[in-house]
Amino acid sequence: MATSPPHPSYPVGPTDGAPFAGSGTAGSSRHAHWWHRAWVRYGALSTLLAISGLVILALVREETGTEGFLVGLGLAVLPVPLLIAAFRWLDRVEPGPWRNLVFCFAWGACAAALIAIVANSFATRWIATATADPSSADTLGATVIAPVVEESAKAAAVLLVFLFRRRDFTGIVDGVVIAGVTATGFAFTENILYLGTAFGTDQLTGGTGIASVTAATFFVRIIMSPFAHPLFTVLTGIGFGIAALAAHRRPLRRVAFPLGGLLLAMGMHAMWNGSSAFGEYGFFAVYAAFMVPIFGLLTWLVIWTRQRELKTVRAELPAYAVAGWLPPAEPYALGSMRARRIARQYARRHAGRPAAREVARYEAYATSLAFLRHRARRGGARADFAVRERELLGELWRRREVARPALDHAARITAPPVPVVAPPWPVHGVYGYGYGHQPTPYPAYNPYRT
């Protein structure tokens, strides 16, 4: 296993696609075989999620009634766009494909929610029958059974992406985004159930306004803690993200960190569910003492990780600039979120939205290339390193005519000022010598001064 990547080769020529000729019939056959297997997997997963969605829809509607379901749906959807937008913002350095996020949200909302409802109901009924104490069974189910079942069900989506979409899972930020979107989908379905049930209760008791059960449930679940489920599952995602960064020669670390993250997620979930047992103000105590600080800490960790990713881009891409694949100024521009945004705006202003999308794809492929080389230098090179590197270089090469002018413009605008040191001798036209009376910012050199 290589411990460091080879130096990038030079481009063969300026024509599109020239450095990336295919491998003939054998390559086409392998690609067709891979494509067939991918479609089989996608078809099986889509069928599973569709069936799960229909079943969970029937179960929730049966529990809440049609009117309660519609009210719960309308209220539960409110935090979803904000949470998805927040996770997409975190993922802006190397944005993953939308199909991964759609799969994760659907898994959380359909498959994981169905597993949780069935498993939690079965376990609670079994405990109530075995102990003849329904009240204790509900408490035990909420604090012990539910965290284990729900976090395991949500972690399954993170594991599937980690195993089958490994190219899109490169570090901690990817783990946070995938886990967070999965948990957002799960919380969406769970909120429909809770809010719809609360509305049904108000229909029976006549509760209205801010004193109603629906208003109280909305305040606790949508206003105060929309991030609760994402916060739990993000710990699992961080574990998988650390495993993605670990070298292949350390298999124990690649297993221990995801399991450790899952156990932490279960522990936090259990503490949150059991907060009501800590007295009248137990919920607010847990919320203030644990949930908010941990949320702030994880937010700082993810933003700090994103800044490190930008530094990785600036550190790894100069090797490709030296080899001729990139202009010298591009590594700096690609390592700055402000420069990237300016490049996309420049392309949109001069060539329209399609050009801006091409620049965005160029930035994403360049970031993937930097991460690929960074992992290889740290001993994490996979067997397909060279193939993947050339694929990414090919994507950059094909978009260079559109992306390079925009990135060059962005680099010139955002480049830091270069300090100029005056020489210790008079220069014609500069520092007050010649061309009239100009200010002299530096003391004149006098060899006889003591």
XYZ file of C-alpha atoms in Angstrom:
450
model
C 0.000 0.000 0.000
C 1.387 3.351 -1.040
C 1.957 5.784 1.780
C 2.099 8.878 -0.421
C 0.704 9.741 -3.839
C 2.950 10.130 -6.872
C 3.587 13.576 -8.218
C 0.841 14.560 -10.651
C 1.664 13.952 -14.294
C 1.568 16.779 -16.805
C -1.423 17.243 -19.118
C -0.893 15.600 -22.490
C -2.424 18.341 -24.537
C -4.912 21.141 -24.636
C -7.778 19.214 -26.263
C -10.757 18.149 -24.228
C -10.624 14.555 -23.182
C -7.196 13.856 -24.709
C -5.422 12.902 -21.487
C -8.265 10.620 -20.491
C -8.750 8.088 -23.218
C -10.857 5.121 -22.234
C -9.604 1.572 -21.904
C -11.557 0.183 -24.834
C -14.119 -2.563 -24.755
C -12.996 -3.946 -21.408
C -13.477 -0.564 -19.724
C -16.892 -0.118 -21.301
C -17.905 -3.594 -20.181
C -16.821 -2.913 -16.584
C -18.660 0.412 -16.612
C -21.850 -1.202 -17.917
C -21.612 -3.919 -15.267
C -21.147 -1.329 -12.504
C -24.028 0.740 -13.871
C -26.311 -2.310 -13.870
C -25.428 -3.133 -10.248
C -25.946 0.499 -9.198
C -29.420 0.576 -10.736
C -30.307 -2.688 -9.008
C -29.272 -1.176 -5.645
C -31.130 2.069 -6.312
C -34.237 0.171 -7.356
C -34.184 -2.022 -4.267
C -33.653 0.937 -1.925
C -36.347 3.006 -3.634
C -38.820 0.143 -3.338
C -37.963 -0.363 0.336
C -38.360 3.337 1.116
C -41.613 3.600 -0.827
C -43.129 0.650 1.039
C -41.901 2.046 4.355
C -43.390 5.431 3.501
C -46.801 3.966 2.707
C -46.825 1.901 5.896
C -45.694 4.777 8.122
C -48.258 7.049 6.497
C -51.037 4.567 7.303
C -49.813 4.086 10.883
C -49.526 7.800 11.644
C -52.875 8.594 10.043
C -54.513 5.806 12.026
C -53.021 7.205 15.230
C -53.867 10.868 14.636
C -56.839 10.812 12.300
C -56.975 12.609 8.973
C -57.453 16.101 10.415
C -54.786 15.592 13.063
C -52.416 14.233 10.418
C -52.850 17.315 8.224
C -52.358 19.685 11.174
C -49.286 17.761 12.323
C -47.891 17.726 8.799
C -48.339 21.475 8.380
C -46.616 22.255 11.679
C -43.876 19.604 11.472
C -42.647 20.796 8.075
C -41.774 24.298 9.351
C -38.247 23.594 10.719
C -37.268 21.206 7.915
C -36.142 23.805 5.304
C -34.112 25.678 7.921
C -32.321 22.527 9.107
C -31.618 21.317 5.573
C -30.298 24.763 4.622
C -28.023 24.779 7.684
C -26.540 21.392 6.801
C -26.077 22.406 3.168
C -24.274 25.539 4.355
C -21.890 23.405 6.389
C -21.275 21.239 3.313
C -20.380 24.097 0.965
C -16.643 23.321 0.820
C -17.214 19.949 -0.858
C -20.973 19.685 -1.409
C -22.209 16.137 -1.630
C -24.736 15.089 -4.275
C -28.394 15.785 -3.616
C -29.318 12.136 -4.147
C -27.443 11.222 -0.955
C -29.364 13.797 1.047
C -32.692 12.749 -0.473
C -31.944 9.128 0.420
C -30.934 10.057 3.988
C -34.021 12.211 4.571
C -36.293 9.521 3.141
C -34.612 6.837 5.232
C -35.076 8.851 8.403
C -38.670 9.830 7.625
C -39.810 6.400 6.382
C -37.586 3.408 7.192
C -36.096 4.568 10.502
C -39.428 5.934 11.734
C -41.199 2.678 10.853
C -38.545 0.604 12.640
C -38.813 2.860 15.699
C -42.610 2.761 15.889
C -42.837 -1.008 15.507
C -39.871 -1.858 17.769
C -40.733 0.655 20.497
C -44.397 -0.423 20.635
C -43.484 -4.102 20.758
C -40.835 -3.584 23.465
C -43.095 -1.382 25.618
C -45.967 -3.861 25.432
C -43.644 -6.727 26.287
C -42.231 -4.894 29.322
C -45.742 -3.933 30.485
C -46.876 -7.539 30.216
C -43.775 -8.896 31.966
C -43.841 -6.382 34.835
C -47.608 -5.752 35.041
C -46.760 -2.051 35.423
C -47.635 -0.004 32.296
C -46.365 3.258 33.819
C -42.886 1.854 34.455
C -42.946 0.234 31.033
C -43.536 3.604 29.348
C -40.708 5.222 31.312
C -38.296 2.374 30.617
C -39.275 2.302 26.966
C -38.658 6.042 26.555
C -35.328 6.175 28.393
C -33.764 2.838 27.418
C -35.486 1.162 24.479
C -36.271 4.204 22.314
C -32.729 5.680 22.283
C -31.167 2.340 21.305
C -33.735 1.539 18.610
C -34.010 5.018 17.106
C -30.298 5.850 17.021
C -29.494 2.435 15.542
C -32.154 2.892 12.863
C -30.837 6.342 11.932
C -27.217 5.158 12.020
C -28.083 2.548 9.380
C -28.424 5.318 6.771
C -25.016 6.745 7.697
C -23.506 3.260 7.454
C -25.041 2.646 4.016
C -23.648 5.904 2.629
C -20.282 5.165 4.240
C -20.120 1.724 2.606
C -21.679 2.308 -0.807
C -21.017 6.004 -1.494
C -17.519 6.093 -0.063
C -16.283 8.706 -2.520
C -18.821 11.163 -1.109
C -17.888 10.430 2.515
C -14.508 12.015 3.097
C -14.498 13.437 6.615
C -16.237 14.820 9.656
C -18.338 17.420 7.842
C -19.764 14.766 5.525
C -20.637 12.607 8.518
C -22.342 15.527 10.249
C -24.380 16.441 7.160
C -25.470 12.882 6.352
C -26.388 12.112 9.962
C -28.104 15.460 10.460
C -30.276 15.163 7.355
C -31.247 11.589 8.321
C -32.256 12.748 11.792
C -34.157 15.700 10.321
C -36.283 13.271 8.329
C -36.882 11.126 11.411
C -37.867 14.129 13.533
C -40.218 15.285 10.774
C -42.261 12.072 10.944
C -42.111 11.935 14.738
C -43.313 15.536 14.987
C -46.285 14.763 12.737
C -47.240 11.968 15.126
C -46.818 14.035 18.304
C -48.472 17.190 16.983
C -51.317 15.272 15.368
C -51.944 13.375 18.612
C -51.857 16.631 20.579
C -54.400 18.150 18.203
C -56.651 15.134 18.687
C -56.406 15.572 22.449
C -57.412 19.205 22.138
C -60.378 18.193 20.020
C -61.574 15.937 22.827
C -60.874 18.328 25.711
C -61.726 21.572 23.969
C -58.274 23.091 24.457
C -57.559 26.155 22.323
C -55.001 28.923 22.007
C -51.672 29.011 23.803
C -53.059 26.877 26.631
C -53.725 23.952 24.279
C -51.698 20.759 24.164
C -50.925 21.432 20.497
C -49.379 24.823 21.306
C -47.304 23.363 24.148
C -46.081 20.486 21.949
C -45.263 22.900 19.126
C -43.273 25.141 21.489
C -41.227 22.273 22.967
C -40.552 20.302 19.774
C -40.473 22.927 17.023
C -39.380 26.135 18.755
C -37.111 24.969 21.578
C -35.610 21.734 20.298
C -35.845 21.309 16.521
C -32.166 20.313 16.608
C -32.565 17.554 19.241
C -32.663 14.508 16.967
C -30.021 15.921 14.579
C -27.811 16.685 17.577
C -27.953 13.074 18.813
C -27.293 11.470 15.442
C -24.556 13.955 14.528
C -22.407 12.257 17.191
C -22.707 9.039 15.186
C -21.852 10.970 12.018
C -18.723 12.414 13.620
C -17.613 8.898 14.526
C -18.013 7.769 10.914
C -16.265 10.947 9.735
C -13.217 10.209 11.880
C -13.255 6.643 10.558
C -13.261 8.004 6.998
C -10.093 9.971 7.795
C -8.334 7.003 9.416
C -5.724 5.118 7.442
C -6.598 1.661 6.091
C -3.839 0.116 8.174
C -5.774 1.017 11.341
C -8.977 -1.048 11.067
C -9.644 -0.892 14.820
C -9.994 2.876 14.697
C -12.327 2.616 11.713
C -14.673 0.445 13.788
C -14.228 1.948 17.251
C -15.065 5.559 16.376
C -18.443 4.863 14.709
C -19.438 2.600 17.600
C -18.287 5.195 20.125
C -20.274 7.908 18.354
C -23.362 5.689 18.295
C -23.072 4.996 22.034
C -22.730 8.721 22.767
C -25.797 9.420 20.640
C -27.769 6.790 22.564
C -26.596 8.228 25.879
C -27.581 11.792 25.012
C -30.912 10.606 23.659
C -31.613 8.643 26.842
C -30.745 11.642 29.014
C -33.031 13.876 26.948
C -35.949 11.443 27.079
C -35.473 10.878 30.801
C -35.276 14.577 31.685
C -38.938 14.604 32.690
C -38.110 12.157 35.480
C -35.699 14.672 37.069
C -38.479 16.745 38.614
C -40.719 19.577 37.494
C -37.877 21.550 35.924
C -35.810 18.565 34.798
C -36.461 19.233 31.118
C -35.259 22.843 31.323
C -32.242 21.843 33.434
C -31.096 19.260 30.886
C -31.831 21.657 28.050
C -29.771 24.496 29.559
C -26.953 22.446 31.115
C -26.367 19.909 28.334
C -28.249 20.429 25.089
C -27.395 24.069 24.413
C -23.669 23.821 25.353
C -23.212 20.612 23.362
C -25.005 22.169 20.403
C -22.650 25.150 20.563
C -19.585 22.918 20.911
C -20.537 20.749 17.935
C -21.308 23.827 15.838
C -17.850 25.211 16.623
C -16.257 21.838 15.810
C -17.923 21.623 12.416
C -17.052 25.211 11.450
C -13.454 24.681 12.603
C -13.304 21.479 10.551
C -14.578 23.358 7.526
C -11.781 25.907 7.886
C -9.274 23.061 8.047
C -10.740 21.668 4.846
C -10.123 24.986 3.114
C -6.514 24.911 4.354
C -6.185 21.408 2.935
C -7.341 22.688 -0.456
C -4.755 25.470 -0.383
C -2.021 23.046 0.686
C -2.674 20.174 -1.750
C -3.634 21.847 -5.023
C -0.319 23.674 -5.683
C 1.160 20.310 -6.716
C -1.292 20.245 -9.623
C -0.511 23.877 -10.428
C 3.190 22.985 -10.666
C 2.322 20.087 -12.977
C 0.320 22.374 -15.243
C -3.191 21.216 -14.453
C -4.167 24.448 -12.675
C -3.079 28.086 -13.035
C -0.850 29.277 -10.179
C -3.520 31.490 -8.585
C -6.278 28.869 -8.480
C -5.263 27.013 -5.289
C -5.694 30.232 -3.314
C -9.051 31.034 -4.912
C -10.355 27.493 -4.411
C -9.320 27.637 -0.750
C -11.432 30.716 -0.041
C -15.225 30.632 0.248
C -15.378 34.324 -0.642
C -13.301 33.804 -3.786
C -15.484 30.862 -4.815
C -18.612 32.945 -4.455
C -17.092 35.792 -6.482
C -16.087 33.330 -9.216
C -19.635 31.978 -9.506
C -21.057 35.502 -9.576
C -18.578 36.503 -12.293
C -19.511 33.489 -14.416
C -23.241 34.144 -13.963
C -22.840 37.811 -14.860
C -20.825 37.157 -18.027
C -22.117 33.790 -19.269
C -25.357 33.017 -17.445
C -26.510 30.468 -14.903
C -25.187 27.386 -16.776
C -21.672 28.810 -16.565
C -22.098 29.496 -12.848
C -23.165 25.887 -12.314
C -20.105 24.695 -14.225
C -17.867 26.838 -12.026
C -19.536 25.366 -8.934
C -18.896 21.848 -10.236
C -15.294 22.788 -10.993
C -14.857 23.986 -7.406
C -16.389 20.773 -6.038
C -14.199 18.521 -8.180
C -11.069 20.485 -7.258
C -11.926 20.117 -3.570
C -12.443 16.370 -3.976
C -9.076 16.179 -5.706
C -7.369 17.987 -2.825
C -8.988 15.701 -0.244
C -8.066 12.622 -2.269
C -4.398 13.611 -2.339
C -4.459 14.592 1.331
C -5.782 11.175 2.364
C -3.186 9.458 0.213
C -0.347 11.450 1.753
C -1.561 10.377 5.216
C -1.470 6.702 4.258
C -5.109 6.382 3.269
C -4.550 5.774 -0.446
C -7.022 3.278 -1.871
C -6.308 0.904 -4.728
C -8.182 3.156 -7.165
C -6.291 6.323 -6.226
C -4.746 6.846 -9.667
C -8.012 6.136 -11.463
C -9.976 8.495 -9.253
C -7.317 11.191 -9.542
C -7.467 11.097 -13.330
C -11.259 11.140 -13.266
C -11.241 14.313 -11.197
C -8.528 15.897 -13.334
C -10.604 15.066 -16.389
C -13.631 16.824 -14.933
C -11.499 19.908 -14.227
C -9.902 19.820 -17.675
C -13.259 19.740 -19.438
C -14.500 22.805 -17.520
C -11.327 24.856 -17.592
C -12.447 27.252 -20.358
C -15.408 28.417 -18.273
C -13.956 28.175 -14.774
C -10.454 29.568 -15.155
C -11.363 33.153 -16.099
C -13.859 33.338 -13.248
C -11.427 31.948 -10.688
C -8.618 34.164 -11.967
C -10.885 37.179 -11.524
C -11.787 36.043 -8.008
C -8.142 35.443 -7.113
C -7.144 38.934 -8.223
C -9.936 40.527 -6.193
C -9.413 38.541 -2.993
C -5.631 38.111 -3.051
C -4.009 39.444 0.135
C -1.761 42.479 -0.313
C 1.877 41.634 -0.846
C 4.225 43.718 1.324
C 6.895 45.576 -0.632
C 10.208 46.219 1.065
C 12.115 49.230 -0.177
C 15.723 48.625 -1.208
C 18.333 50.548 0.810
C 19.458 52.508 -2.264
C 17.662 55.205 -4.293
C 15.720 53.877 -7.299
C 14.876 56.111 -10.239
C 11.212 57.172 -10.081
C 10.607 55.614 -6.690
C 11.029 56.673 -3.077
C 11.501 60.336 -3.874
C 14.175 59.956 -6.570
C 13.123 61.334 -9.939
C 9.597 61.947 -11.317
C 9.031 65.005 -9.173
C 8.568 65.330 -5.495
C 7.084 62.072 -4.181
C 6.923 61.151 -0.487
C 9.622 58.915 0.847
C 8.086 56.281 3.131
C 11.467 54.855 4.089
C 14.570 56.687 5.367
C 17.111 57.398 2.720
C 20.232 55.279 2.853
C 23.401 57.110 3.950
C 26.530 54.963 4.246
C 28.293 57.683 6.251
C 25.583 57.965 8.904
C 26.685 56.679 12.303
